[in-house]
Coordinates of C-alpha atoms in Angstrom, one line a residue:
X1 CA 0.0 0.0 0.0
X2 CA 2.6 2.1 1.1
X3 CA 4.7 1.8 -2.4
X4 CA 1.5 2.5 -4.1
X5 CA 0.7 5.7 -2.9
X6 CA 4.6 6.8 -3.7
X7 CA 4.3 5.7 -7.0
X8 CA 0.8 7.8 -7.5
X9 CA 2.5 10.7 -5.5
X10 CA 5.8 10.8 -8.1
X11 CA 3.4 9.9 -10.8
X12 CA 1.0 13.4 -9.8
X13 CA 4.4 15.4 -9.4
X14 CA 5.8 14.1 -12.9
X15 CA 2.7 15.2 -14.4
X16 CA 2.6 19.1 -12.5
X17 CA 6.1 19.6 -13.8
X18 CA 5.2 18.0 -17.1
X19 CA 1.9 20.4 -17.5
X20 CA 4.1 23.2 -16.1
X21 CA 6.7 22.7 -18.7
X22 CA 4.4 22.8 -21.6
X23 CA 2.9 25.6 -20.5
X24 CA 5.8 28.2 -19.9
X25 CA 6.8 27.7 -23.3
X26 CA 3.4 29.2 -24.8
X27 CA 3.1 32.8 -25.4
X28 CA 1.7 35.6 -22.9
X29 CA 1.2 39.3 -22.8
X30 CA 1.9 41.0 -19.5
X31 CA 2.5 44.8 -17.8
X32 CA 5.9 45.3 -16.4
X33 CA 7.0 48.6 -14.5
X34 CA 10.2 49.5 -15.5
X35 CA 12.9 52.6 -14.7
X36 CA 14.0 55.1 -16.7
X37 CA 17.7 55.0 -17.3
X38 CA 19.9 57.6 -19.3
X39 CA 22.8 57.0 -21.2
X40 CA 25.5 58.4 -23.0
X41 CA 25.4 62.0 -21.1
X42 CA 28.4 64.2 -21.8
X43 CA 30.9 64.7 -19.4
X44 CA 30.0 66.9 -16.2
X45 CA 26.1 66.9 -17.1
X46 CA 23.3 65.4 -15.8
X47 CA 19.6 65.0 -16.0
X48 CA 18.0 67.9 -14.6
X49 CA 14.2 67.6 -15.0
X50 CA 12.5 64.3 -16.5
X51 CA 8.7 64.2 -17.0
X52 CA 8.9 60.5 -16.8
X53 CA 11.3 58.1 -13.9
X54 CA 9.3 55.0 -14.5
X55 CA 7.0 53.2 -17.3
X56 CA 4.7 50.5 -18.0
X57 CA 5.7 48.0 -21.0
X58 CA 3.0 45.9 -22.3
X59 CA 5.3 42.6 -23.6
X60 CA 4.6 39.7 -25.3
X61 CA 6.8 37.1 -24.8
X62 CA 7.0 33.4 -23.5
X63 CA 6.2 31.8 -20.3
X64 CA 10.0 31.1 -19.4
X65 CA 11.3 34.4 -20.0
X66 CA 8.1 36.1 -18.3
X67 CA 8.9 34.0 -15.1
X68 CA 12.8 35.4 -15.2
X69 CA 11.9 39.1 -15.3
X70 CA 9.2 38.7 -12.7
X71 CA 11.5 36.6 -10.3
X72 CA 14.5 39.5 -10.6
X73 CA 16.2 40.8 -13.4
X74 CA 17.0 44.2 -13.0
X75 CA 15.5 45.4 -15.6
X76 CA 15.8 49.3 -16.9
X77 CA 14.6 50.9 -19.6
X78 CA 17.5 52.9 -21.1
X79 CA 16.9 56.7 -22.8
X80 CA 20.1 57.3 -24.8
X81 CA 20.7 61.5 -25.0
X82 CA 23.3 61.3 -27.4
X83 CA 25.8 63.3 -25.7
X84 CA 23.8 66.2 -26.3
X85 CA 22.7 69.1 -23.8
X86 CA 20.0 70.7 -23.5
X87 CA 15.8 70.0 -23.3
X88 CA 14.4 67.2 -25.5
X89 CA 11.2 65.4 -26.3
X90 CA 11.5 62.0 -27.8
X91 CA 9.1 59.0 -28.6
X92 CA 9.9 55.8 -25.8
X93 CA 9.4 54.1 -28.7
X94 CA 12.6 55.0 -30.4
X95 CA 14.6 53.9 -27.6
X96 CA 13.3 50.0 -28.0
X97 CA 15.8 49.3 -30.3
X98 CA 18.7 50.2 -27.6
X99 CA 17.3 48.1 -25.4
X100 CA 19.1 44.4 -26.0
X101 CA 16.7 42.8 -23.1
X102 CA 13.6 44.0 -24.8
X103 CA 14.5 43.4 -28.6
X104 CA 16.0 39.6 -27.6
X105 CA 13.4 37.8 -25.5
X106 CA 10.3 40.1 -25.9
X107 CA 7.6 42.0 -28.1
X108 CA 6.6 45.8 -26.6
X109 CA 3.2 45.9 -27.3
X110 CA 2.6 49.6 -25.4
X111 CA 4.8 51.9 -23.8
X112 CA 2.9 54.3 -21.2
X113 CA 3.7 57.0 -20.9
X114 CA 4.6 57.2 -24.9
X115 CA 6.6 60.7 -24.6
X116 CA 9.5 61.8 -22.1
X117 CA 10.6 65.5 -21.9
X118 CA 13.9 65.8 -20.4
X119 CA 16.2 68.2 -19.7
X120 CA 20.7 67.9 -20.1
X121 CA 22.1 70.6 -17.8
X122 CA 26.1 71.0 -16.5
X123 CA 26.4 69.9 -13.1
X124 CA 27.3 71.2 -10.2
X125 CA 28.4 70.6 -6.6
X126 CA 27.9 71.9 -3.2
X127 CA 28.7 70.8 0.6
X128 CA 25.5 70.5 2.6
X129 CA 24.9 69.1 6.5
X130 CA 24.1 65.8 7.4
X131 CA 21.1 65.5 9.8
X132 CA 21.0 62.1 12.2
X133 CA 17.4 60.3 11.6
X134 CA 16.8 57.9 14.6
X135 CA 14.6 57.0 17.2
X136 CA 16.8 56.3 20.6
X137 CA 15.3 54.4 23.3
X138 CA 17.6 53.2 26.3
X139 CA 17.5 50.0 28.4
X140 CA 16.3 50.8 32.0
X141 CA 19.2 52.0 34.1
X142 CA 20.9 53.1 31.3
X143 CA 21.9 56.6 29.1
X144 CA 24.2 58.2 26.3
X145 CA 27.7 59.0 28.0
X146 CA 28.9 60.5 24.7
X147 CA 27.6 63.3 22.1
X148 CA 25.9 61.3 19.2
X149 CA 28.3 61.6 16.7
X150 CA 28.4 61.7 12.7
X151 CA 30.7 61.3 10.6
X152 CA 30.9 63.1 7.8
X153 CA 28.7 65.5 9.5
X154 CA 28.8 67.5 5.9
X155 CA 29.1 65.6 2.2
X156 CA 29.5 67.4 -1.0
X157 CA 26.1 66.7 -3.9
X158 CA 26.4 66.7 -7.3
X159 CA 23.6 67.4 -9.7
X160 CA 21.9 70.1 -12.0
X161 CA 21.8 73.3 -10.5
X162 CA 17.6 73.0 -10.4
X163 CA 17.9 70.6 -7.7
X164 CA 21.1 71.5 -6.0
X165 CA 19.7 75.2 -5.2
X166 CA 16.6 73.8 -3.1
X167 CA 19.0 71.3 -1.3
X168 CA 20.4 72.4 2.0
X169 CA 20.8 69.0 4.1
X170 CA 20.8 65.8 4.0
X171 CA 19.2 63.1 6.4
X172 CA 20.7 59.2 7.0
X173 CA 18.1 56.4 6.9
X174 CA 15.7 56.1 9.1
X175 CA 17.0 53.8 12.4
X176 CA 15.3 52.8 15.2
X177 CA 18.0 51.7 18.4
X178 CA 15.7 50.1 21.1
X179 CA 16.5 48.7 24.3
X180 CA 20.0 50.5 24.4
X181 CA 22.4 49.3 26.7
X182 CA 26.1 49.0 24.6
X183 CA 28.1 51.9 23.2
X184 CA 26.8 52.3 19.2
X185 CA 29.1 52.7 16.1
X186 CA 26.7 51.7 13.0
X187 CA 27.3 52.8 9.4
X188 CA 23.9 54.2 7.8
X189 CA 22.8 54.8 4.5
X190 CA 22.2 58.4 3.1
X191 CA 19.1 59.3 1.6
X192 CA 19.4 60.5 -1.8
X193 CA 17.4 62.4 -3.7
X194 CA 16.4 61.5 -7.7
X195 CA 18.9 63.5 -9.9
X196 CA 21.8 63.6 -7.3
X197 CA 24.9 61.7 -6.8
X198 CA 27.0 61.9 -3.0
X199 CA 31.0 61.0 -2.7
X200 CA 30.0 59.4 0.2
X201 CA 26.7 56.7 0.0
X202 CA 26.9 56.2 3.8
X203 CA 27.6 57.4 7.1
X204 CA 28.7 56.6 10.6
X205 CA 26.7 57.2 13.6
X206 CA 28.5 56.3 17.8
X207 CA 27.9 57.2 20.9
X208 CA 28.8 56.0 24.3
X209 CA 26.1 54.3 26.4
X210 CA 27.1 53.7 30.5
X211 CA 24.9 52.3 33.4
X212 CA 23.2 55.6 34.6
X213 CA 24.3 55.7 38.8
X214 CA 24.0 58.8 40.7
X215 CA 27.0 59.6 43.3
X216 CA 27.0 62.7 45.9
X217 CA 30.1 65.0 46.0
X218 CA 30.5 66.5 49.7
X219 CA 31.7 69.8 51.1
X220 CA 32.3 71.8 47.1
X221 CA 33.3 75.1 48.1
X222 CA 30.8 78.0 46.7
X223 CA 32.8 80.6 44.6
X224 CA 31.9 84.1 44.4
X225 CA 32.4 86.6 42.2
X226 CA 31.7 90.0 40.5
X227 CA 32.8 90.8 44.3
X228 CA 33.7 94.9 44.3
X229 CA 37.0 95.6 46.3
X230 CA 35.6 97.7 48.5
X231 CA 32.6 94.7 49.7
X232 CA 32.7 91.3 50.6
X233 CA 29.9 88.8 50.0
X234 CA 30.2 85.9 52.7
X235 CA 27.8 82.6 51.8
X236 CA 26.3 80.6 55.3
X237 CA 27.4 77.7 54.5
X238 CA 30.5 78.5 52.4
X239 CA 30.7 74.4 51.1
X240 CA 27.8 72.4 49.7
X241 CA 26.6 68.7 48.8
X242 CA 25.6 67.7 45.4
X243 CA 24.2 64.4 44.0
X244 CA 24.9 64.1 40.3
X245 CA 23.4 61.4 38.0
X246 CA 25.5 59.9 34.8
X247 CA 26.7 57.3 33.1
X248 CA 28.8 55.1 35.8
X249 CA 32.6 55.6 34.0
X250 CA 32.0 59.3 34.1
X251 CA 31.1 59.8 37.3
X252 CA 33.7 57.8 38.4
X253 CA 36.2 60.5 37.0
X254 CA 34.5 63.7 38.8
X255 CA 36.0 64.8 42.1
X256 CA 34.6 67.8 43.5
X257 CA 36.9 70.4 41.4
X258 CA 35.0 68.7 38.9
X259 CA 31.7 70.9 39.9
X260 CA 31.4 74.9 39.8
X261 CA 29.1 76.2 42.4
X262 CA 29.1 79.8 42.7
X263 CA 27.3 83.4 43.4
X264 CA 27.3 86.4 41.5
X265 CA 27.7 89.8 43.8
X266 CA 25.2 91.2 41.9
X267 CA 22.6 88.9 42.0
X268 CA 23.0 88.5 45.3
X269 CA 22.1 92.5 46.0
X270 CA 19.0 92.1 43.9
X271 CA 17.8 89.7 46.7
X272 CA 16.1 91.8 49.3
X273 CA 15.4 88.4 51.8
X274 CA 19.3 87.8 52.3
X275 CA 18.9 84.1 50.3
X276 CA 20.2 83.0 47.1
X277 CA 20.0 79.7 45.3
X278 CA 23.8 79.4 43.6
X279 CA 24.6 78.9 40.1
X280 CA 25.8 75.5 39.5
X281 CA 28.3 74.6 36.6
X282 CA 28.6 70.4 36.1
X283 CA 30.4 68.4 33.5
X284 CA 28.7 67.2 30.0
X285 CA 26.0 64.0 30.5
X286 CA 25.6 64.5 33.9
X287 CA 22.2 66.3 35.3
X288 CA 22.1 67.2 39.4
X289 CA 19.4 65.4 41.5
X290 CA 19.6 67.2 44.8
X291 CA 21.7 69.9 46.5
X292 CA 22.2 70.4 50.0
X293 CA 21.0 73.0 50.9
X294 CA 19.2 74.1 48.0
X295 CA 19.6 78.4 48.8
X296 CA 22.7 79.8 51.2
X297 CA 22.3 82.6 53.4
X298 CA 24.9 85.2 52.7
X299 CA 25.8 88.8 54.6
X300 CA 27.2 91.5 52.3
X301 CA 30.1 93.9 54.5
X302 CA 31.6 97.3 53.8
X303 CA 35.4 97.5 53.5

């Protein structure tokens, strides 16, 4: 029983391939979309307007070679210029010929759209910014320790002067980095826009990611200043606390000179209660959490 119902099973498979066969090599008519390629542009020009980037083909061809454009053959429909500058209007259909892929294995039945206008100009070149283009989201307990960097943060375009005058920047791809919790160096595309060509296709985004800890500095000294000769400006207490929060490696490089407390003399004589909160200065990717105390007291004397 068991070798009968192989036999029927290869039997049923010999047949699909069989029927399969047979039936790719008869004749069908399909749409394709195809994009518009130029050729043979002079030296230092470029396409600055075209009316058309892609078009439908209507070919007639057989089943086999159907099947291998469908299942990837880059395909393009080339527009020669003829090294010559300048606007032009031409018929798609003039362009069949030129087409080796077309004129071999198939019969264009319909070209739409029929007409292309296009327009040959000199090109140019200008260096524009590169804007990042991410979504960051961190792992709890952890946070950027580094400026986000990118690198080339500017890339010089080339292209018609048309385009090149509305373009002032640039963006990479769009990246998402979730659940964050290892320093990032990741080489992105760059998005391009039709008609332009970069000397760079790609860029490179890093940062530094730490485990986010928070650590209290004790007795920083509160610095004034603006102080006339003639005055003094005396803080109650003279030395505060400070809890910082930051990526773990940072912090562990702080010591209190790290930190800038201070008062300005002037500020100080705009308060009429004889309290003032202090400016505080702290290092890059760090934010303060508390301060003990919060305001100081201070006494201003005459000389």
């Amino acid at each position: 029983m068991k070798k009968k119902i192989i036999t029927i099973s290869l039997i049923a498979v010999f047949s699909i391939i069989l029927w399969a066969s047979v039936s790719m090599t008869d004749v069908y008519v399909t749409t394709i979309r195809v994009p518009v390629n130029f050729t043979d542009l002079p030296r230092n020009y470029s396409i600055g307007y075209s009316s058309v980037n892609e078009i439908y083909l209507q070919v007639k061809g057989r089943g086999w070679e159907l099947a291998k454009l469908s299942l990837g053959r880059d395909a393009r429909f080339n527009v020669s210029v003829h090294r010559r500058i300048g606007k032009r209007k031409n018929d798609l259909k003039d362009f069949i010929e030129a087409n080796a892929w077309l004129t071999s294995s198939f019969q264009v039945l319909e070209i739409a759209p029929s007409i292309i206008e296009f327009d040959v100009e000199r090109t140019g070149s200008k260096h524009v910014k590169l804007i990042k283009n991410f979504k960051m989201e961190f792992k709890p307990g952890y946070g950027p320790a580094s400026e986000i960097k990118i690198n080339p943060e500017f890339v010089e375009i080339f292209g018609p002067a048309n385009l090149l005058q509305n373009i002032d920047s640039l963006k990479t791809e769009y990246r998402e980095f979730l659940n964050v919790s290892e320093n990032v160096k990741i080489d992105i595309p760059i998005e391009t826009p039709d008609g332009i060509s970069l000397t760079n296709q790609t860029s490179t985004i890093e940062f530094e990611v730490q485990k986010i800890v928070d650590k209290t500095f004790e007795e920083i000294p509160v610095e004034t200043f603006n102080v006339p000769a003639a005055k003094e400006l005396i803080l109650y207490p003279g030395k505060i606390n400070i809890v910082l929060r930051g990526g773990i490696d940072i912090l562990g490089r702080l010591t209190n000179d790290s930190i800038k407390p201070s008062v300005d003399f002037w500020n100080a004589l705009r308060e009429e209660n004889g309290i003032i909160e202090p400016t505080i200065i702290i290092p890059r990717f760090t934010t303060i959490i508390d301060t003990v105390p919060k305001k100081l007291e201070y006494i201003i004397k005459q000389h």
